[in-house]
Short mmCIF file of C-alpha atoms in Angstrom, two decimals:
data_model
loop_
_atom_site.label_atom_id
_atom_site.label_comp_id
_atom_site.label_asym_id
_atom_site.label_seq_id
_atom_site.Cartn_x
_atom_site.Cartn_y
_atom_site.Cartn_z
CA MET A 1 72.54 -87.47 -108.26
CA ALA A 2 72.75 -89.36 -111.51
CA LYS A 3 74.24 -92.82 -111.62
CA ILE A 4 76.63 -93.03 -114.53
CA PHE A 5 77.28 -96.25 -116.42
CA CYS A 6 79.46 -97.16 -119.35
CA VAL A 7 78.29 -99.78 -121.76
CA ALA A 8 81.60 -101.28 -122.77
CA ASN A 9 83.26 -104.32 -124.24
CA GLN A 10 86.56 -104.27 -126.08
CA LYS A 11 85.16 -106.76 -128.56
CA GLY A 12 83.35 -105.11 -131.48
CA GLY A 13 79.87 -106.03 -132.71
CA VAL A 14 78.61 -107.44 -129.42
CA GLY A 15 75.59 -105.15 -129.16
CA LYS A 16 76.92 -102.21 -127.13
CA THR A 17 74.98 -99.58 -129.02
CA THR A 18 71.77 -101.62 -129.13
CA THR A 19 72.07 -102.12 -125.39
CA THR A 20 72.75 -98.43 -124.70
CA VAL A 21 69.86 -96.98 -126.68
CA ASN A 22 67.34 -99.62 -125.63
CA LEU A 23 68.28 -99.40 -121.98
CA ALA A 24 68.03 -95.60 -122.23
CA ALA A 25 64.59 -95.87 -123.82
CA GLY A 26 63.50 -98.55 -121.34
CA LEU A 27 64.55 -96.44 -118.36
CA ALA A 28 62.79 -93.41 -119.82
CA LYS A 29 59.62 -95.46 -120.26
CA ILE A 30 59.57 -96.30 -116.57
CA GLY A 31 59.93 -92.67 -115.58
CA GLN A 32 63.67 -92.25 -115.19
CA ARG A 33 65.44 -89.10 -116.40
CA VAL A 34 68.13 -90.29 -118.77
CA LEU A 35 71.09 -88.79 -120.64
CA MET A 36 72.71 -90.98 -123.30
CA VAL A 37 76.30 -90.07 -124.18
CA ASP A 38 77.68 -91.34 -127.46
CA LEU A 39 81.47 -91.68 -127.22
CA ASP A 40 81.94 -93.46 -130.54
CA PRO A 41 82.90 -91.28 -133.54
CA GLN A 42 80.73 -93.55 -135.71
CA GLY A 43 77.74 -91.91 -134.03
CA ASN A 44 75.51 -94.98 -134.28
CA ALA A 45 73.91 -94.45 -130.88
CA THR A 46 73.17 -90.86 -131.92
CA MET A 47 71.51 -91.88 -135.18
CA GLY A 48 69.79 -94.80 -133.42
CA SER A 49 68.13 -92.27 -131.12
CA GLY A 50 66.74 -90.26 -134.04
CA ILE A 51 69.33 -87.45 -133.95
CA ASP A 52 71.03 -86.62 -137.25
CA LYS A 53 74.74 -86.68 -136.45
CA ARG A 54 75.58 -84.65 -139.58
CA THR A 55 73.55 -81.61 -138.65
CA MET A 56 73.92 -81.49 -134.85
CA PRO A 57 75.13 -78.02 -133.93
CA LEU A 58 77.11 -79.27 -130.92
CA SER A 59 78.29 -82.68 -129.79
CA VAL A 60 80.26 -84.48 -127.11
CA TYR A 61 83.37 -83.33 -129.01
CA ASP A 62 82.61 -79.72 -128.06
CA VAL A 63 82.10 -80.80 -124.45
CA LEU A 64 85.45 -82.62 -124.34
CA LEU A 65 87.14 -79.57 -125.84
CA GLU A 66 85.35 -77.41 -123.27
CA SER A 67 83.81 -75.19 -125.93
CA ALA A 68 80.28 -76.17 -124.79
CA SER A 69 78.60 -77.49 -121.66
CA VAL A 70 76.56 -80.71 -121.50
CA GLN A 71 73.46 -78.60 -121.02
CA GLU A 72 74.19 -76.67 -124.22
CA ALA A 73 75.10 -79.70 -126.33
CA ALA A 74 72.52 -82.27 -125.19
CA ILE A 75 69.48 -82.69 -127.43
CA LEU A 76 66.12 -84.19 -126.45
CA ALA A 77 65.33 -87.24 -128.57
CA ASP A 78 61.62 -86.55 -128.26
CA LYS A 79 60.31 -89.88 -129.57
CA CYS A 80 62.67 -91.75 -127.23
CA GLY A 81 62.15 -89.68 -124.09
CA TYR A 82 65.79 -89.15 -123.22
CA HIS A 83 68.51 -86.60 -123.88
CA VAL A 84 71.39 -87.33 -126.24
CA LEU A 85 74.90 -85.97 -126.06
CA GLY A 86 75.69 -87.01 -129.59
CA ALA A 87 78.80 -87.88 -131.54
CA ASN A 88 80.01 -87.70 -135.10
CA ARG A 89 83.35 -87.95 -136.87
CA ASP A 90 84.52 -84.74 -135.21
CA LEU A 91 85.08 -86.83 -132.10
CA ALA A 92 88.03 -88.61 -133.71
CA GLY A 93 89.80 -85.24 -133.62
CA ALA A 94 89.56 -85.12 -129.84
CA GLU A 95 92.07 -87.98 -129.69
CA VAL A 96 94.61 -85.72 -131.41
CA GLU A 97 93.51 -82.41 -129.94
CA LEU A 98 93.63 -83.48 -126.31
CA VAL A 99 96.88 -85.39 -126.48
CA GLU A 100 98.93 -82.68 -124.75
CA VAL A 101 96.20 -81.64 -122.31
CA GLU A 102 96.58 -82.47 -118.62
CA ARG A 103 93.86 -84.62 -117.01
CA ARG A 104 92.45 -85.17 -120.48
CA GLU A 105 90.84 -88.45 -119.44
CA LYS A 106 88.72 -86.59 -116.85
CA ARG A 107 87.11 -84.06 -119.18
CA LEU A 108 83.80 -85.94 -119.44
CA ARG A 109 83.68 -86.59 -115.70
CA GLN A 110 84.04 -82.87 -114.99
CA ALA A 111 81.40 -81.94 -117.55
CA LEU A 112 78.88 -84.49 -116.28
CA ALA A 113 79.34 -83.32 -112.69
CA GLU A 114 77.53 -80.11 -113.67
CA VAL A 115 74.35 -81.93 -114.72
CA GLY A 116 74.34 -84.68 -112.10
CA GLY A 117 71.13 -83.33 -110.56
CA ASP A 118 69.27 -83.25 -113.87
CA TYR A 119 69.26 -86.98 -114.50
CA ASP A 120 68.73 -90.30 -112.73
CA PHE A 121 70.86 -92.23 -115.21
CA VAL A 122 73.66 -91.34 -117.59
CA LEU A 123 74.52 -94.12 -120.05
CA ILE A 124 77.74 -93.90 -122.05
CA ASP A 125 78.20 -95.86 -125.27
CA CYS A 126 81.94 -96.55 -125.55
CA PRO A 127 83.90 -97.39 -128.69
CA PRO A 128 85.35 -100.91 -128.82
CA SER A 129 88.99 -99.78 -128.65
CA LEU A 130 90.79 -98.76 -125.48
CA SER A 131 91.24 -95.15 -126.52
CA MET A 132 91.34 -91.84 -124.73
CA LEU A 133 87.60 -91.66 -125.41
CA THR A 134 86.92 -94.96 -123.66
CA LEU A 135 89.10 -93.82 -120.77
CA ASN A 136 86.99 -90.67 -120.49
CA GLY A 137 83.92 -92.87 -120.23
CA LEU A 138 85.46 -95.17 -117.62
CA CYS A 139 86.75 -92.23 -115.55
CA ALA A 140 83.30 -90.65 -115.51
CA ALA A 141 81.35 -93.77 -114.57
CA HIS A 142 80.28 -95.45 -111.38
CA GLY A 143 80.09 -98.76 -113.13
CA VAL A 144 80.29 -100.74 -116.33
CA ILE A 145 77.59 -102.77 -118.02
CA VAL A 146 79.12 -105.43 -120.24
CA PRO A 147 76.95 -106.79 -123.04
CA MET A 148 78.13 -110.23 -124.16
CA GLN A 149 77.20 -112.75 -126.75
CA CYS A 150 77.36 -116.26 -125.41
CA GLU A 151 79.98 -117.46 -127.86
CA TYR A 152 83.30 -119.25 -127.69
CA PHE A 153 85.56 -116.18 -127.74
CA ALA A 154 83.35 -114.02 -125.52
CA LEU A 155 85.35 -114.71 -122.37
CA GLU A 156 88.60 -113.79 -124.08
CA GLY A 157 87.40 -110.23 -124.74
CA LEU A 158 86.11 -110.05 -121.21
CA THR A 159 89.58 -110.70 -119.75
CA ASP A 160 90.94 -107.62 -121.56
CA LEU A 161 88.07 -105.49 -120.32
CA VAL A 162 88.40 -106.69 -116.72
CA ASN A 163 92.13 -105.83 -116.78
CA THR A 164 91.38 -102.38 -118.15
CA ILE A 165 88.74 -101.76 -115.49
CA LYS A 166 91.16 -102.89 -112.77
CA GLN A 167 93.77 -100.43 -113.99
CA VAL A 168 91.32 -97.55 -114.23
CA HIS A 169 89.96 -98.44 -110.79
CA ALA A 170 93.49 -98.43 -109.31
CA ASN A 171 94.81 -95.30 -111.01
CA LEU A 172 92.02 -93.02 -112.12
CA ASN A 173 88.58 -93.85 -110.74
CA PRO A 174 88.22 -95.78 -107.45
CA ASP A 175 84.42 -95.80 -107.85
CA LEU A 176 84.54 -97.93 -110.97
CA GLN A 177 83.17 -101.46 -110.82
CA ILE A 178 81.54 -103.95 -113.11
CA ILE A 179 77.81 -103.65 -112.51
CA GLY A 180 76.95 -106.70 -114.48
CA LEU A 181 77.25 -108.85 -117.56
CA LEU A 182 74.28 -108.76 -119.90
CA ARG A 183 73.70 -111.73 -122.15
CA VAL A 184 72.57 -110.40 -125.54
CA MET A 185 71.57 -111.82 -128.93
CA PHE A 186 70.83 -115.01 -127.09
CA ASP A 187 69.46 -118.01 -128.93
CA PRO A 188 68.56 -120.84 -126.52
CA ARG A 189 68.30 -123.31 -129.40
CA ILE A 190 72.06 -123.18 -129.84
CA THR A 191 73.61 -125.58 -127.37
CA LEU A 192 76.94 -123.74 -127.19
CA GLN A 193 75.21 -120.50 -126.22
CA GLN A 194 73.41 -122.27 -123.41
CA GLN A 195 76.71 -123.76 -122.23
CA VAL A 196 78.54 -120.41 -122.29
CA SER A 197 75.61 -118.80 -120.51
CA ASP A 198 75.82 -121.43 -117.76
CA GLN A 199 79.60 -120.90 -117.52
CA LEU A 200 79.09 -117.17 -117.09
CA LYS A 201 76.65 -117.80 -114.26
CA THR A 202 79.07 -120.21 -112.60
CA HIS A 203 82.05 -117.86 -112.85
CA PHE A 204 80.42 -114.52 -112.21
CA GLY A 205 77.34 -115.38 -110.13
CA ASP A 206 75.36 -112.28 -109.19
CA LYS A 207 77.37 -110.17 -111.62
CA VAL A 208 75.34 -111.71 -114.45
CA PHE A 209 72.04 -109.91 -114.95
CA ASN A 210 68.97 -112.11 -114.68
CA THR A 211 67.50 -110.62 -117.82
CA VAL A 212 68.59 -112.20 -121.07
CA ILE A 213 68.16 -110.27 -124.33
CA PRO A 214 67.06 -112.65 -127.10
CA ARG A 215 68.20 -112.40 -130.70
CA ASN A 216 65.35 -110.44 -132.24
CA VAL A 217 64.86 -109.14 -135.74
CA ARG A 218 62.86 -106.10 -134.61
CA LEU A 219 65.79 -104.89 -132.49
CA ALA A 220 68.01 -105.24 -135.54
CA GLU A 221 65.57 -103.36 -137.80
CA ALA A 222 64.95 -100.45 -135.45
CA PRO A 223 68.17 -98.44 -136.11
CA SER A 224 67.26 -98.04 -139.78
CA TYR A 225 64.21 -96.12 -138.56
CA GLY A 226 66.33 -94.02 -136.21
CA LEU A 227 64.72 -95.52 -133.13
CA PRO A 228 65.58 -97.96 -130.36
CA GLY A 229 63.64 -101.22 -130.61
CA VAL A 230 61.86 -100.36 -127.35
CA VAL A 231 60.31 -97.36 -129.12
CA PHE A 232 60.04 -98.80 -132.63
CA ASP A 233 58.13 -101.94 -131.57
CA PRO A 234 57.50 -102.06 -127.83
CA SER A 235 55.70 -105.39 -128.08
CA ALA A 236 58.62 -107.27 -129.68
CA ARG A 237 60.30 -109.91 -127.54
CA GLY A 238 63.62 -108.05 -127.59
CA SER A 239 61.95 -104.80 -126.54
CA GLN A 240 60.13 -106.51 -123.71
CA ALA A 241 63.44 -107.94 -122.54
CA PHE A 242 65.04 -104.48 -122.50
CA LEU A 243 62.10 -103.12 -120.51
CA ALA A 244 62.63 -105.91 -117.99
CA PHE A 245 66.34 -105.10 -117.97
CA ALA A 246 65.60 -101.43 -117.25
CA SER A 247 63.58 -102.47 -114.20
CA GLU A 248 66.33 -104.84 -113.09
CA MET A 249 68.86 -101.98 -113.38
CA VAL A 250 66.73 -99.71 -111.22
CA GLU A 251 66.48 -102.48 -108.59
CA ARG A 252 70.18 -103.20 -108.75
CA ILE A 253 71.06 -99.51 -108.32
CA ARG A 254 68.83 -99.27 -105.27
CA SER A 255 70.90 -101.93 -103.57
CA MET A 256 74.24 -100.39 -104.59
CA MET B 1 110.95 -87.42 -151.24
CA LYS B 2 108.32 -89.90 -152.37
CA PRO B 3 105.51 -88.24 -154.38
CA GLU B 4 102.94 -89.64 -151.92
CA ASN B 5 104.55 -87.59 -149.16
CA VAL B 6 103.54 -84.32 -150.79
CA LEU B 7 100.09 -83.86 -149.27
CA ILE B 8 97.49 -81.81 -151.09
CA LEU B 9 94.98 -80.26 -148.67
CA PRO B 10 91.95 -78.89 -150.54
CA GLY B 11 89.44 -76.60 -148.92
CA TRP B 12 85.70 -76.71 -148.37
CA GLN B 13 83.88 -78.66 -151.14
CA ASN B 14 87.17 -80.08 -152.46
CA SER B 15 89.18 -78.82 -155.45
CA SER B 16 87.61 -79.35 -158.88
CA PRO B 17 89.49 -81.09 -161.73
CA GLY B 18 90.60 -77.73 -163.20
CA HIS B 19 92.00 -76.48 -159.89
CA TRP B 20 95.79 -76.25 -159.74
CA GLN B 21 95.77 -78.65 -156.77
CA SER B 22 94.01 -81.35 -158.83
CA ARG B 23 96.38 -80.69 -161.74
CA TRP B 24 99.39 -81.11 -159.45
CA VAL B 25 98.00 -84.43 -158.20
CA ALA B 26 97.58 -85.62 -161.81
CA LEU B 27 100.96 -84.28 -162.99
CA HIS B 28 103.21 -85.32 -160.10
CA GLY B 29 101.41 -88.19 -158.37
CA TRP B 30 101.09 -86.21 -155.17
CA ARG B 31 98.53 -87.31 -152.64
CA ARG B 32 95.20 -85.58 -152.05
CA VAL B 33 94.15 -85.95 -148.41
CA ASP B 34 90.57 -87.10 -148.94
CA GLN B 35 88.21 -85.96 -146.24
CA HIS B 36 85.11 -87.91 -145.21
CA ASP B 37 82.77 -85.00 -145.77
CA TRP B 38 83.74 -82.15 -148.08
CA MET B 39 80.41 -80.37 -147.81
CA ARG B 40 80.16 -80.24 -144.01
CA PRO B 41 83.77 -79.91 -142.94
CA ARG B 42 84.22 -80.67 -139.25
CA ARG B 43 87.46 -79.49 -137.75
CA GLY B 44 88.01 -82.48 -135.47
CA ASP B 45 87.29 -84.92 -138.27
CA TRP B 46 89.65 -83.12 -140.68
CA ILE B 47 92.43 -82.91 -138.09
CA ALA B 48 92.14 -86.62 -137.30
CA ARG B 49 92.26 -87.46 -141.01
CA LEU B 50 95.38 -85.36 -141.61
CA GLU B 51 97.07 -86.86 -138.58
CA ASP B 52 96.33 -90.39 -139.86
CA VAL B 53 97.76 -89.60 -143.29
CA VAL B 54 100.91 -87.94 -141.92
CA LEU B 55 101.56 -90.87 -139.59
CA GLY B 56 101.06 -93.24 -142.51
CA CYS B 57 103.66 -91.53 -144.71
CA GLU B 58 106.69 -93.74 -145.14
CA GLY B 59 109.83 -93.66 -147.25
CA GLY B 60 113.00 -91.67 -146.71
CA ASP B 61 112.88 -89.87 -143.39
CA GLY B 62 109.08 -89.86 -143.43
CA SER B 63 108.99 -86.09 -143.94
CA VAL B 64 106.08 -84.48 -145.74
CA VAL B 65 105.26 -81.25 -147.56
CA LEU B 66 101.81 -79.71 -147.13
CA VAL B 67 100.16 -77.90 -150.04
CA ALA B 68 97.01 -76.27 -148.75
CA HIS B 69 94.28 -74.14 -150.28
CA SER B 70 91.55 -72.11 -148.57
CA LEU B 71 90.15 -74.09 -145.61
CA GLY B 72 93.12 -76.44 -146.00
CA CYS B 73 95.30 -73.55 -144.71
CA LEU B 74 93.16 -73.28 -141.58
CA LEU B 75 93.37 -77.05 -141.21
CA THR B 76 97.17 -76.83 -141.36
CA ALA B 77 97.21 -74.27 -138.52
CA ALA B 78 94.66 -76.16 -136.39
CA TRP B 79 96.45 -79.48 -136.87
CA ALA B 80 99.88 -77.97 -136.19
CA GLN B 81 98.65 -76.58 -132.87
CA VAL B 82 97.79 -80.01 -131.47
CA SER B 83 99.72 -82.66 -133.37
CA ARG B 84 102.84 -84.40 -132.12
CA SER B 85 103.86 -85.10 -135.71
CA THR B 86 104.70 -81.58 -136.88
CA ALA B 87 108.44 -82.31 -136.92
CA ARG B 88 107.74 -84.44 -139.99
CA VAL B 89 106.62 -81.40 -142.00
CA ARG B 90 109.45 -80.05 -144.13
CA ALA B 91 107.45 -77.06 -145.36
CA ALA B 92 103.98 -75.81 -146.21
CA LEU B 93 102.60 -73.82 -149.12
CA LEU B 94 99.44 -72.05 -147.97
CA VAL B 95 97.32 -70.54 -150.72
CA ALA B 96 94.33 -68.20 -150.36
CA PRO B 97 93.30 -69.01 -146.79
CA GLY B 98 89.52 -68.83 -146.34
CA ASP B 99 88.48 -66.40 -143.65
CA ALA B 100 86.15 -68.55 -141.53
CA GLU B 101 85.58 -65.60 -139.18
CA ARG B 102 83.57 -63.69 -141.83
CA ASP B 103 79.92 -63.22 -140.90
CA GLU B 104 78.61 -65.21 -143.87
CA LEU B 105 81.01 -68.13 -143.28
CA ARG B 106 80.68 -68.56 -139.51
CA PRO B 107 77.29 -70.34 -139.73
CA VAL B 108 78.44 -72.78 -142.43
CA LEU B 109 81.90 -73.45 -140.96
CA PRO B 110 81.01 -73.32 -137.27
CA SER B 111 83.96 -75.15 -135.80
CA TRP B 112 86.63 -73.19 -137.72
CA SER B 113 86.40 -69.90 -135.92
CA PRO B 114 88.22 -68.43 -134.18
CA ILE B 115 91.01 -69.23 -136.59
CA VAL B 116 94.04 -70.81 -134.92
CA ARG B 117 96.80 -68.20 -135.12
CA GLN B 118 99.64 -69.99 -133.41
CA ARG B 119 103.02 -69.72 -135.13
CA LEU B 120 103.70 -72.72 -137.38
CA PRO B 121 106.63 -74.88 -136.31
CA PHE B 122 107.80 -75.37 -139.93
CA PRO B 123 108.72 -73.04 -142.82
CA ALA B 124 105.77 -71.77 -144.84
CA ILE B 125 104.82 -69.40 -147.63
CA LEU B 126 101.34 -67.88 -147.67
CA VAL B 127 100.12 -66.74 -151.09
CA GLY B 128 97.40 -64.08 -151.02
CA SER B 129 95.27 -62.39 -153.67
CA ARG B 130 94.17 -58.75 -153.73
CA ASN B 131 90.59 -59.53 -154.79
CA ASP B 132 89.94 -62.81 -152.97
CA PRO B 133 86.17 -62.94 -152.25
CA TYR B 134 86.76 -65.21 -149.22
CA CYS B 135 89.56 -63.30 -147.52
CA ARG B 136 90.52 -59.63 -147.56
CA PHE B 137 94.13 -59.04 -148.57
CA GLU B 138 95.03 -57.45 -145.21
CA ARG B 139 93.54 -60.42 -143.36
CA ALA B 140 95.68 -62.81 -145.40
CA GLU B 141 98.76 -60.71 -144.58
CA GLY B 142 97.82 -60.83 -140.90
CA LEU B 143 97.49 -64.62 -140.98
CA ALA B 144 100.91 -64.90 -142.62
CA ARG B 145 102.39 -62.76 -139.83
CA ASP B 146 100.72 -64.80 -137.07
CA TRP B 147 101.69 -68.11 -138.62
CA GLY B 148 105.27 -66.95 -139.24
CA ALA B 149 104.90 -67.55 -142.97
CA ARG B 150 106.58 -65.59 -145.74
CA PHE B 151 103.89 -63.64 -147.61
CA ALA B 152 103.65 -63.66 -151.40
CA ASP B 153 101.39 -61.16 -153.23
CA LEU B 154 99.85 -62.78 -156.31
CA GLY B 155 98.00 -59.63 -157.39
CA GLU B 156 94.36 -59.89 -158.45
CA ARG B 157 93.72 -63.62 -158.82
CA GLY B 158 90.41 -64.08 -157.03
CA HIS B 159 90.40 -67.11 -154.73
CA ILE B 160 93.42 -68.60 -156.54
CA ASN B 161 91.36 -71.55 -157.71
CA ALA B 162 90.09 -73.10 -160.97
CA GLU B 163 88.40 -69.79 -161.91
CA SER B 164 91.68 -67.88 -161.62
CA GLY B 165 92.99 -69.21 -164.94
CA LEU B 166 96.29 -70.42 -163.53
CA GLY B 167 96.55 -73.66 -165.51
CA ASP B 168 99.25 -75.81 -163.89
CA TRP B 169 100.40 -72.73 -161.97
CA PRO B 170 104.19 -73.05 -162.47
CA GLU B 171 104.78 -69.95 -160.33
CA GLY B 172 103.20 -71.71 -157.33
CA LEU B 173 105.21 -74.81 -158.04
CA ASP B 174 108.43 -72.79 -157.95
CA MET B 175 107.41 -71.29 -154.61
CA MET B 176 106.73 -74.72 -153.18
CA LYS B 177 110.02 -76.08 -154.40
CA SER B 178 111.88 -73.07 -152.98
CA ILE B 179 110.82 -73.87 -149.42
CA ALA B 180 110.66 -77.66 -149.66
CA ALA B 181 114.17 -78.07 -151.07
#
């Protein structure tokens, strides 16, 4: 059965989408069957996987509204090697349309249960706000991957996320746990980043992934070509780091 | 009521400058609810946008009047079915609803069919035309019945848009005022 992970952080601009699409592509490259779910109405993870969010016939919105199944709505991103359950602005409507619906935060969980045997990994790119959409992601997941920049305010955002996860764990999804913190956009030349990185290791120990994703211009360029960096330029340092991270994830899941 | 609380809801591809809706915006300072994508209207996106605008309406008791044309009428019905803010709507004028269930429109407006037919929780008038190319007269009457709207027969006025030669359409304005008073 598929292991389902949210890539989440309530702070914006920390590299959630970059992490999601590159981890998806990295896992696909090492032979894993992957579904990437975009839960952000901005649809950046969709576009970053080479799927045009404006012309998709069906999206995760239709799945949440139960007018389509995951199997019907998922599209193969053929250059990337994984399936995409995409998002576009329609998804913002789900916040309004599901407001009176019972168990609305479990819609994605129910839908993914039907395709659990088709994938090894499901990765969910969450929006930065704590919305009904994020709750759907957290209710569906076995764990959360938290990308973090090693900056002064990084830990502040983490406190909010940890509290949210605790509440979801207690009330909605007892399976949910933090799988690990991933240090991203890391620049070892900046002393503060090194210090924050060390602090993270001290506080969170094994919960910090060994892999560190460096700041890398090729990763930043890749979305404009509609590709994850891992596919756009596999030899780039950032891409190599995501491939290493994919292997680390597989190892970590084995021991879960 | 503040002029910004009269919300103009155009249909697919927006209303052109000569359309009575655009004229009413220019004449009265009413607010056009601008959608993100007029060419590829997505129901969820349009509902979320209308909800945002309604919630943002301030002044007086915060009540609003909806003035919809074509797909804007279907938006009104779809939004009213799910929103918690419908009590803020004083009334709605629904003009020439587009029939998204027609064979030629289903592929281009995929998320709009079936049309939401739940009774509207606010007073409404639906204005239909006998030679509307986007909605048969009987279908418009049926929508008015389902939505609980009073039906007004405008005769042969096409899609009741810029091509219908209505100018500032004072007759429509009177209808709107009659229910919004």
